[in-house]
Amino acid sequence: MTAQAPPCAMVLFGANGDLTKRLVVPALYNLAKSGLLPAHFALIGVDHNDKTDEQWRADLHDFFAQTLAKGDGIDQTAWNRLAAGMSYLRGDFLDARTFVQLRDHLAERDKKDELGGNALFYLAVSDHFFAPLVDALAKVDLLKENGGWRRVVIEKPFGHDLESAKALNAHVLNCLREEQVFRIDHFLGKETVQNIMALRFANGLFEPIWNRDRIDHVQITVAEAIGVERRGKFYEATGALRDMVPNHLFQLVAMTAMEPPVSFDAEAVRTKKADVFKAIHPVSPGDVVRGQYGAGDIGGTNVPAYRLEPNVDPNSSVETFVALRLTIDNWRWAGVPFYLRTGKRLPKRSTEIAVRFKEAPYTLFRATPVDELGANWLILQIQPDEGIRLRFNAKQPGPQMNLENVAMDFKYADWFKQPSAVGYETLLYDCFMGDTTLFQRADQVEASWAIVEPVLRAWRNERAGDFPNYAAGSAGPKSADELLARDHRTWRAIR
Ligand code: BG6
């Protein structure tokens, strides 16, 4: 990131929401701090609560100050730069008057702050507002590009199954061109996720062995120690599969499995990722297992069962864990299973992509005490403790031929001074710059939903009979182990 973004207004629907406070505004502040925020910039918050500009600014400032790590004071110059452009508009998202007011306010700010007619509309709101908001903006001509650009950022979830995702895409693309739509998946804002492309395509070492000839299988784990927290209502309507798989986990699959693009141009990259989704077989319900946590112990603290969380049905059949087996039908990956798992209340927070290489022939060590060779793994640790680890076998010192599985470790923290970031900085900057590389295109979203559709359909008709089936703090239900045991494989420990 080097160039300052062009002048623009950013209109933030959901100005008093969690996402605004915890991620969007801190990311804008970080951009201001690093000099990348547009020199001419207006941030217009829209929400239904009554507030003055001053109150909105003060609320965000206070929340931000509280969340900063101890000892990290606010950089007042950066904050003032951001705050100077902030204004607040009270309005109902379903009331046409809100948008007439917004149009007038935007026109005024555009003139006064010389914003070049550029505007980014950020929908940090509940998903049932996505379509009505796009419609309402279009109705008052706010999406028309007359000299400046107009873009819309749409948060997750983008649909809740294939049909609803298609309908939302059709709706949105009725009012906007694809290049104006920025469908966010915040996993793509993580440095380590972006680094998968650098690892694969900026090194000559890995690509020649990154295929079915040398790779046995891939395991992708997104483990969380937290439960559903205050999101019981959302989670009851969503579950682990919808919440994590067709979006976050599939983005990790795509980064791992995609062919090298001809360039880092957005369309070239997005096309290669979409090709991966198109090559994945729709998952058969027999290749998926689900789980729900019971009470248990995490790091010495007793935690309640999912069914006892606030706003959760005491007989809920909603899954908080899912594990599945994917196959990718193309020349590179035929016969190489990708195993995915994600869950809440697992022993710790850990996201990793683990690539298991095929074994070496044993012949050489037949007449030695070596009875089993350890495996070669390349592990991309996405979070926390970001890094890359290679596991291989080495001879133990001494007269006998004894081998041990050892590790070569690279840690980001050892090499790079990480600027403080919440993970939305790159994504927001890309929106300002009009770079859609890290955003999902309509066909990617639909292809992802199509892959999980058979499972959604099967689960809709069949309640899970054995919930809760894993204790909080364990690595998930037994059925997840059985899924891999069928293929004579085991999961890596979550550590
Ligand atoms: C969100 C899900 O999209 O991602 C949450 O809705 C989940 O349920 C979160 O906890 C995980 O994101 P991160 O960045 O904390 O790994």
XYZ file of C-alpha atoms and ligand atoms in Angstrom:
511
model
C 0.000 0.000 0.000
C 1.539 3.285 -0.972
C -0.709 5.751 -2.769
C -3.261 7.869 -0.985
C -6.807 6.946 -2.012
C -8.771 9.366 -4.254
C -11.307 11.826 -2.773
C -14.617 10.265 -1.833
C -17.553 10.073 0.536
C -18.229 6.922 2.461
C -21.807 6.393 3.555
C -22.045 3.950 6.411
C -25.434 2.311 6.947
C -25.476 0.813 10.452
C -23.532 3.743 11.910
C -24.213 2.652 15.489
C -23.673 -1.058 14.953
C -20.960 -3.345 16.270
C -19.184 -3.705 12.956
C -18.854 0.057 12.576
C -17.431 0.464 16.079
C -15.193 -2.567 16.253
C -13.832 -2.783 12.724
C -14.789 -0.161 10.159
C -13.974 3.009 12.077
C -10.746 1.620 13.634
C -9.646 0.536 10.137
C -10.347 4.033 8.766
C -8.370 5.483 11.647
C -5.438 3.173 10.827
C -5.616 4.281 7.192
C -5.580 7.911 8.346
C -2.578 7.144 10.519
C -0.635 5.647 7.657
C -1.549 8.521 5.327
C -3.665 6.391 2.989
C -7.084 7.843 3.724
C -8.214 10.202 0.941
C -7.116 13.813 1.551
C -10.705 14.841 0.779
C -12.896 12.434 2.694
C -16.371 12.519 4.235
C -17.783 9.779 6.448
C -21.557 9.928 6.646
C -23.162 7.642 9.225
C -26.798 6.625 8.762
C -28.840 4.843 11.422
C -32.229 4.983 13.121
C -31.119 6.408 16.520
C -31.355 10.110 17.262
C -27.868 11.580 17.495
C -26.012 14.729 16.587
C -22.796 14.684 14.558
C -20.948 15.511 17.754
C -22.518 12.641 19.740
C -21.782 10.133 17.021
C -18.155 11.222 16.866
C -17.824 11.148 20.663
C -19.423 7.684 20.981
C -17.058 6.226 18.413
C -14.091 7.975 19.960
C -14.881 6.666 23.450
C -15.463 3.117 22.299
C -12.255 3.185 20.301
C -10.233 4.598 23.198
C -11.488 1.786 25.463
C -10.565 -0.941 23.009
C -7.020 0.248 22.349
C -4.345 -1.891 23.954
C -3.076 -0.481 27.255
C -0.407 2.119 26.618
C -1.520 2.737 23.003
C -2.901 6.247 23.111
C -4.981 7.583 20.235
C -2.946 9.434 17.641
C -4.928 12.684 17.837
C -3.805 13.977 14.456
C -5.071 10.841 12.726
C -8.304 10.798 14.743
C -8.954 14.484 14.087
C -8.423 13.969 10.392
C -11.054 11.259 10.389
C -13.412 13.039 12.783
C -13.327 16.275 10.787
C -15.145 14.560 7.932
C -17.775 12.781 10.044
C -21.454 13.634 9.960
C -24.552 11.739 11.064
C -27.942 11.337 9.493
C -30.871 9.867 11.403
C -33.091 7.790 9.175
C -35.039 4.598 8.782
C -33.576 2.227 6.167
C -37.021 1.462 4.811
C -38.243 5.048 4.591
C -37.882 6.746 1.185
C -37.376 10.129 2.915
C -34.049 8.948 4.336
C -32.645 8.650 0.839
C -33.854 12.006 -0.368
C -32.190 13.557 2.691
C -29.058 11.540 2.049
C -28.924 12.636 -1.586
C -29.128 16.296 -0.563
C -26.606 15.893 2.237
C -24.187 14.069 -0.043
C -24.480 16.726 -2.741
C -23.717 19.405 -0.187
C -20.713 17.558 1.235
C -19.457 16.736 -2.239
C -19.381 20.387 -3.185
C -17.958 21.633 0.094
C -15.288 18.944 0.504
C -14.477 18.485 -3.196
C -15.210 14.776 -3.288
C -15.257 14.452 -7.069
C -18.703 12.821 -7.099
C -17.199 9.588 -5.709
C -19.193 7.668 -3.112
C -18.880 4.316 -1.388
C -22.030 2.946 0.258
C -21.184 0.490 2.998
C -24.041 -1.775 4.124
C -22.969 -2.721 7.661
C -26.495 -3.868 8.442
C -28.515 -7.017 8.887
C -28.770 -8.940 5.586
C -32.515 -8.423 5.144
C -31.735 -4.743 4.444
C -29.272 -5.441 1.596
C -31.788 -5.582 -1.255
C -34.082 -2.754 -0.006
C -31.090 -0.455 0.559
C -29.697 -1.020 -2.927
C -33.160 -0.392 -4.382
C -33.666 2.763 -2.363
C -30.257 4.158 -3.362
C -30.976 3.414 -7.013
C -34.390 5.102 -6.797
C -32.869 8.463 -5.855
C -30.139 8.023 -8.498
C -27.356 7.697 -5.952
C -25.878 4.710 -7.779
C -25.604 6.522 -11.121
C -22.055 7.385 -12.106
C -22.028 10.922 -13.487
C -18.346 11.706 -13.576
C -17.445 10.157 -10.203
C -17.691 6.496 -9.204
C -20.377 4.824 -7.073
C -19.681 1.564 -5.256
C -21.554 -0.626 -2.774
C -19.966 -2.827 -0.113
C -22.088 -5.775 0.961
C -21.274 -7.643 4.131
C -21.777 -11.307 4.867
C -24.048 -13.305 4.754
C -24.639 -13.005 1.034
C -27.745 -15.191 0.886
C -28.504 -18.189 3.059
C -28.648 -20.795 0.297
C -28.235 -20.991 -3.475
C -31.668 -19.663 -4.307
C -31.478 -16.623 -2.019
C -27.915 -15.823 -3.151
C -29.043 -15.923 -6.782
C -32.009 -13.714 -6.000
C -29.822 -11.175 -4.166
C -27.293 -11.138 -6.985
C -30.029 -10.581 -9.541
C -31.443 -7.784 -7.434
C -28.109 -6.061 -6.885
C -26.986 -6.441 -10.493
C -30.217 -4.889 -11.641
C -29.026 -1.615 -10.086
C -25.220 -1.917 -10.339
C -22.508 -3.256 -12.618
C -20.470 -6.138 -11.179
C -17.373 -3.874 -10.830
C -19.380 -1.603 -8.521
C -20.190 -4.425 -6.095
C -17.784 -5.313 -3.261
C -18.954 -8.506 -1.507
C -16.799 -8.715 1.596
C -15.348 -11.855 3.115
C -13.240 -10.555 5.957
C -10.939 -13.617 5.867
C -9.461 -12.137 2.691
C -8.366 -9.089 4.688
C -6.067 -11.266 6.789
C -2.423 -10.800 5.821
C -1.686 -14.511 6.085
C -4.532 -15.397 3.737
C -3.213 -12.956 1.145
C 0.222 -14.422 1.704
C -0.893 -17.832 0.423
C -0.668 -16.380 -3.076
C 2.783 -14.967 -2.384
C 3.987 -18.297 -1.009
C 2.709 -20.223 -3.997
C 3.377 -17.834 -6.845
C 6.377 -15.768 -5.751
C 8.495 -18.884 -5.118
C 9.682 -21.429 -7.637
C 9.956 -24.055 -4.917
C 6.397 -25.036 -4.118
C 4.411 -24.978 -7.334
C 6.109 -28.008 -8.969
C 5.073 -30.195 -6.010
C 1.673 -28.539 -5.426
C -0.437 -31.223 -7.057
C -1.780 -34.780 -6.931
C 1.646 -36.276 -7.696
C 3.163 -35.100 -4.428
C 0.265 -34.139 -2.141
C -1.659 -36.792 -0.230
C -4.408 -34.581 1.188
C -5.129 -31.135 2.665
C -6.691 -30.336 6.054
C -8.183 -26.923 6.728
C -9.183 -26.107 10.289
C -10.881 -22.986 11.585
C -11.223 -23.623 15.308
C -12.687 -21.134 17.745
C -12.675 -21.306 21.541
C -15.532 -18.817 21.860
C -19.162 -19.941 21.947
C -21.985 -18.090 20.200
C -21.682 -15.198 22.658
C -24.560 -12.737 22.257
C -25.417 -13.926 18.769
C -27.805 -16.749 19.683
C -30.629 -15.377 17.542
C -28.426 -15.007 14.466
C -26.782 -18.370 15.028
C -30.073 -20.251 15.452
C -30.996 -19.113 11.945
C -27.550 -19.781 10.528
C -25.460 -22.595 12.068
C -21.788 -23.372 11.545
C -22.100 -24.571 7.948
C -23.681 -21.394 6.581
C -21.725 -19.109 8.892
C -18.259 -20.352 7.955
C -18.045 -22.842 5.110
C -19.231 -21.432 1.755
C -17.459 -18.188 2.608
C -14.395 -18.262 4.891
C -13.337 -21.903 4.527
C -13.982 -21.981 0.800
C -11.851 -18.853 0.365
C -9.003 -20.750 2.026
C -9.655 -23.722 -0.278
C -9.611 -21.445 -3.331
C -6.341 -19.774 -2.340
C -4.761 -23.199 -1.782
C -6.121 -24.888 -4.879
C -6.325 -22.183 -7.577
C -4.215 -22.256 -10.728
C -1.684 -19.443 -11.138
C -3.473 -16.436 -12.639
C -1.899 -14.755 -15.689
C -1.559 -11.550 -13.639
C -2.702 -10.070 -10.337
C -5.422 -8.239 -12.157
C -8.734 -8.625 -10.286
C -10.553 -10.488 -13.034
C -7.636 -12.860 -13.664
C -7.465 -13.818 -9.970
C -11.225 -14.018 -9.490
C -11.623 -16.216 -12.542
C -9.050 -18.720 -11.262
C -10.776 -18.824 -7.881
C -14.179 -19.282 -9.467
C -12.722 -22.187 -11.497
C -11.889 -23.981 -8.241
C -15.464 -23.679 -6.990
C -16.778 -24.899 -10.316
C -14.534 -27.977 -10.089
C -15.658 -28.955 -6.587
C -18.261 -31.692 -6.484
C -21.461 -30.737 -4.646
C -20.877 -32.311 -1.240
C -22.818 -35.459 -0.572
C -24.487 -35.443 2.886
C -22.587 -38.663 3.630
C -19.314 -36.696 3.465
C -20.366 -34.171 6.110
C -20.742 -34.491 9.865
C -22.216 -31.982 12.277
C -21.903 -31.375 15.974
C -23.207 -29.195 18.770
C -21.335 -28.411 21.951
C -22.441 -29.509 25.373
C -21.117 -28.034 28.590
C -17.391 -28.350 29.171
C -14.176 -26.767 30.207
C -12.067 -24.368 28.170
C -8.728 -23.311 29.588
C -9.896 -24.093 33.137
C -13.246 -22.294 32.850
C -16.569 -24.117 32.859
C -18.786 -23.058 30.007
C -22.454 -23.882 29.355
C -23.918 -26.015 26.581
C -25.050 -24.304 23.370
C -28.680 -25.036 24.218
C -28.336 -22.947 27.371
C -26.900 -19.886 25.606
C -29.118 -16.765 25.467
C -31.720 -16.755 22.678
C -31.122 -20.394 21.812
C -33.900 -22.997 21.673
C -33.350 -25.522 24.528
C -33.981 -28.311 21.957
C -31.994 -26.687 19.188
C -30.811 -28.886 16.337
C -28.470 -26.177 15.024
C -24.862 -27.251 14.451
C -21.933 -25.441 16.054
C -19.392 -27.754 14.410
C -19.076 -29.109 10.900
C -16.497 -31.284 9.168
C -16.545 -32.335 5.550
C -14.649 -33.979 2.745
C -14.332 -32.212 -0.591
C -13.001 -33.403 -3.890
C -11.833 -31.125 -6.666
C -12.326 -32.544 -10.121
C -9.477 -31.141 -12.126
C -6.083 -32.330 -13.370
C -4.177 -30.861 -10.438
C -6.315 -32.219 -7.600
C -8.136 -35.360 -8.778
C -7.871 -37.930 -5.979
C -6.588 -35.460 -3.336
C -9.241 -34.980 -0.648
C -9.605 -31.632 1.109
C -10.900 -32.106 4.656
C -12.467 -29.048 6.255
C -13.613 -28.530 9.836
C -14.767 -25.587 11.864
C -16.444 -25.229 15.204
C -17.127 -23.150 18.263
C -15.947 -24.084 21.743
C -13.015 -26.117 20.471
C -9.887 -26.220 22.665
C -8.372 -23.040 21.261
C -8.499 -20.472 18.493
C -6.493 -21.755 15.580
C -6.840 -21.419 11.824
C -4.491 -23.459 9.667
C -4.097 -24.988 6.258
C -2.085 -28.192 6.511
C -0.774 -29.814 3.355
C 0.267 -33.423 3.806
C 2.793 -34.713 1.285
C 3.038 -38.297 0.105
C 5.405 -40.591 1.913
C 8.923 -41.416 0.811
C 9.666 -45.001 -0.233
C 10.823 -47.036 2.784
C 13.458 -49.157 1.067
C 16.455 -47.202 2.262
C 15.647 -47.662 5.950
C 14.505 -51.292 5.855
C 17.526 -52.658 7.709
C 17.441 -49.973 10.407
C 15.431 -49.437 13.617
C 13.219 -47.018 11.725
C 9.773 -48.594 11.532
C 7.635 -45.676 10.615
C 8.560 -42.443 8.941
C 6.950 -39.248 10.198
C 4.951 -37.301 7.654
C 5.966 -34.252 5.623
C 3.557 -31.448 6.338
C 3.576 -27.837 5.216
C 1.427 -25.908 7.656
C 0.224 -22.404 6.963
C -0.773 -20.995 10.337
C -3.287 -18.273 9.491
C -4.041 -17.152 13.050
C -2.930 -16.651 15.760
C 0.941 -16.851 15.775
C 0.963 -16.351 12.015
C 3.625 -18.373 10.310
C 4.629 -21.297 8.135
C 6.024 -24.606 9.375
C 7.581 -27.452 7.450
C 7.760 -30.860 9.105
C 10.314 -33.365 7.854
C 12.434 -36.255 9.089
C 15.977 -35.875 10.365
C 18.487 -38.322 11.752
C 19.006 -38.218 15.483
C 22.677 -37.810 16.334
C 24.392 -41.105 17.257
C 25.648 -44.355 15.762
C 22.172 -45.797 15.071
C 19.893 -44.729 12.246
C 17.062 -43.259 14.270
C 14.848 -40.634 12.711
C 12.798 -37.920 14.250
C 10.113 -35.702 12.740
C 11.398 -32.149 13.165
C 10.155 -28.692 12.155
C 11.430 -25.658 10.328
C 9.527 -22.594 11.469
C 8.908 -19.160 10.032
C 7.028 -16.657 12.190
C 5.795 -13.369 10.791
C 6.438 -11.660 14.094
C 10.148 -12.556 13.892
C 10.571 -10.938 10.465
C 8.104 -8.142 10.137
C 7.058 -5.318 12.328
C 3.280 -5.588 12.030
C 1.460 -2.270 11.831
C -1.535 -2.336 14.169
C -4.494 -3.404 12.069
C -7.998 -4.775 12.535
C -8.021 -6.625 9.210
C -10.366 -4.281 7.328
C -7.710 -1.761 6.264
C -6.713 -3.482 3.013
C -10.325 -4.233 2.150
C -11.474 -0.638 2.649
C -8.473 0.752 0.837
C -9.222 -1.579 -2.095
C -12.817 -0.290 -2.165
C -11.523 3.280 -2.416
C -9.106 2.248 -5.164
C -11.716 0.189 -7.032
C -9.710 -3.029 -6.762
C -12.066 -6.005 -6.547
C -9.395 -8.744 -6.354
C -10.140 -9.595 -2.718
C -13.920 -9.490 -3.094
C -16.280 -12.205 -4.176
C -17.749 -12.081 -7.642
C -21.374 -13.138 -8.212
C -20.418 -16.443 -9.834
C -18.070 -17.375 -6.944
C -20.792 -16.813 -4.381
C -23.316 -18.874 -6.295
C -20.872 -21.694 -7.044
C -19.988 -21.852 -3.318
C -23.605 -22.163 -2.256
C -24.187 -24.793 -4.962
C -21.478 -26.971 -3.374
C -23.174 -27.104 0.046
C -26.749 -27.080 -1.241
C -27.289 -30.901 -1.027
C -26.269 -30.789 2.649
C -28.503 -27.826 3.470
C -31.381 -29.654 1.830
C -30.707 -32.907 3.684
C -30.376 -31.187 7.070
C -33.523 -29.170 6.532
C -35.462 -32.452 6.556
C -33.534 -34.260 9.232
C -32.916 -33.095 12.760
C -29.635 -34.171 14.301
C -30.562 -36.951 16.712
C -27.482 -36.970 18.935
C -26.975 -33.307 19.944
C -25.090 -32.220 22.010
C -22.385 -34.595 20.780
C -19.153 -32.934 21.834
C -18.051 -31.358 25.060
C -16.889 -27.743 24.994
C -13.091 -27.839 25.003
C -12.858 -31.103 23.041
C -11.821 -31.374 19.373
C -15.370 -31.994 18.138
C -17.647 -35.028 17.787
C -16.392 -38.593 17.287
C -18.071 -38.672 13.902
C -15.463 -36.159 12.646
C -12.706 -38.643 13.444
C -14.687 -41.396 11.765
C -14.988 -39.287 8.612
C -11.202 -39.376 8.208
C -10.785 -42.907 9.564
C -12.814 -44.097 6.556
C -9.912 -42.910 4.401
C -7.317 -44.264 6.890
C -6.367 -40.756 7.954
C -6.516 -38.720 11.164
C -6.989 -35.035 11.962
C -4.087 -33.014 13.196
C -4.383 -32.038 16.848
C -5.827 -28.566 17.449
C -3.038 -26.759 19.252
C -17.653 -14.448 11.250
C -18.622 -15.450 11.819
O -17.900 -14.261 9.880
O -16.313 -14.920 11.433
C -18.305 -15.691 13.303
O -19.946 -14.969 11.676
C -16.859 -16.073 13.495
O -19.175 -16.683 13.830
C -15.935 -15.086 12.788
O -16.590 -16.084 14.889
C -14.489 -15.570 12.809
O -13.651 -14.560 12.322
P -12.188 -14.312 12.904
O -11.636 -13.207 12.090
O -12.345 -13.997 14.355
O -11.455 -15.615 12.710
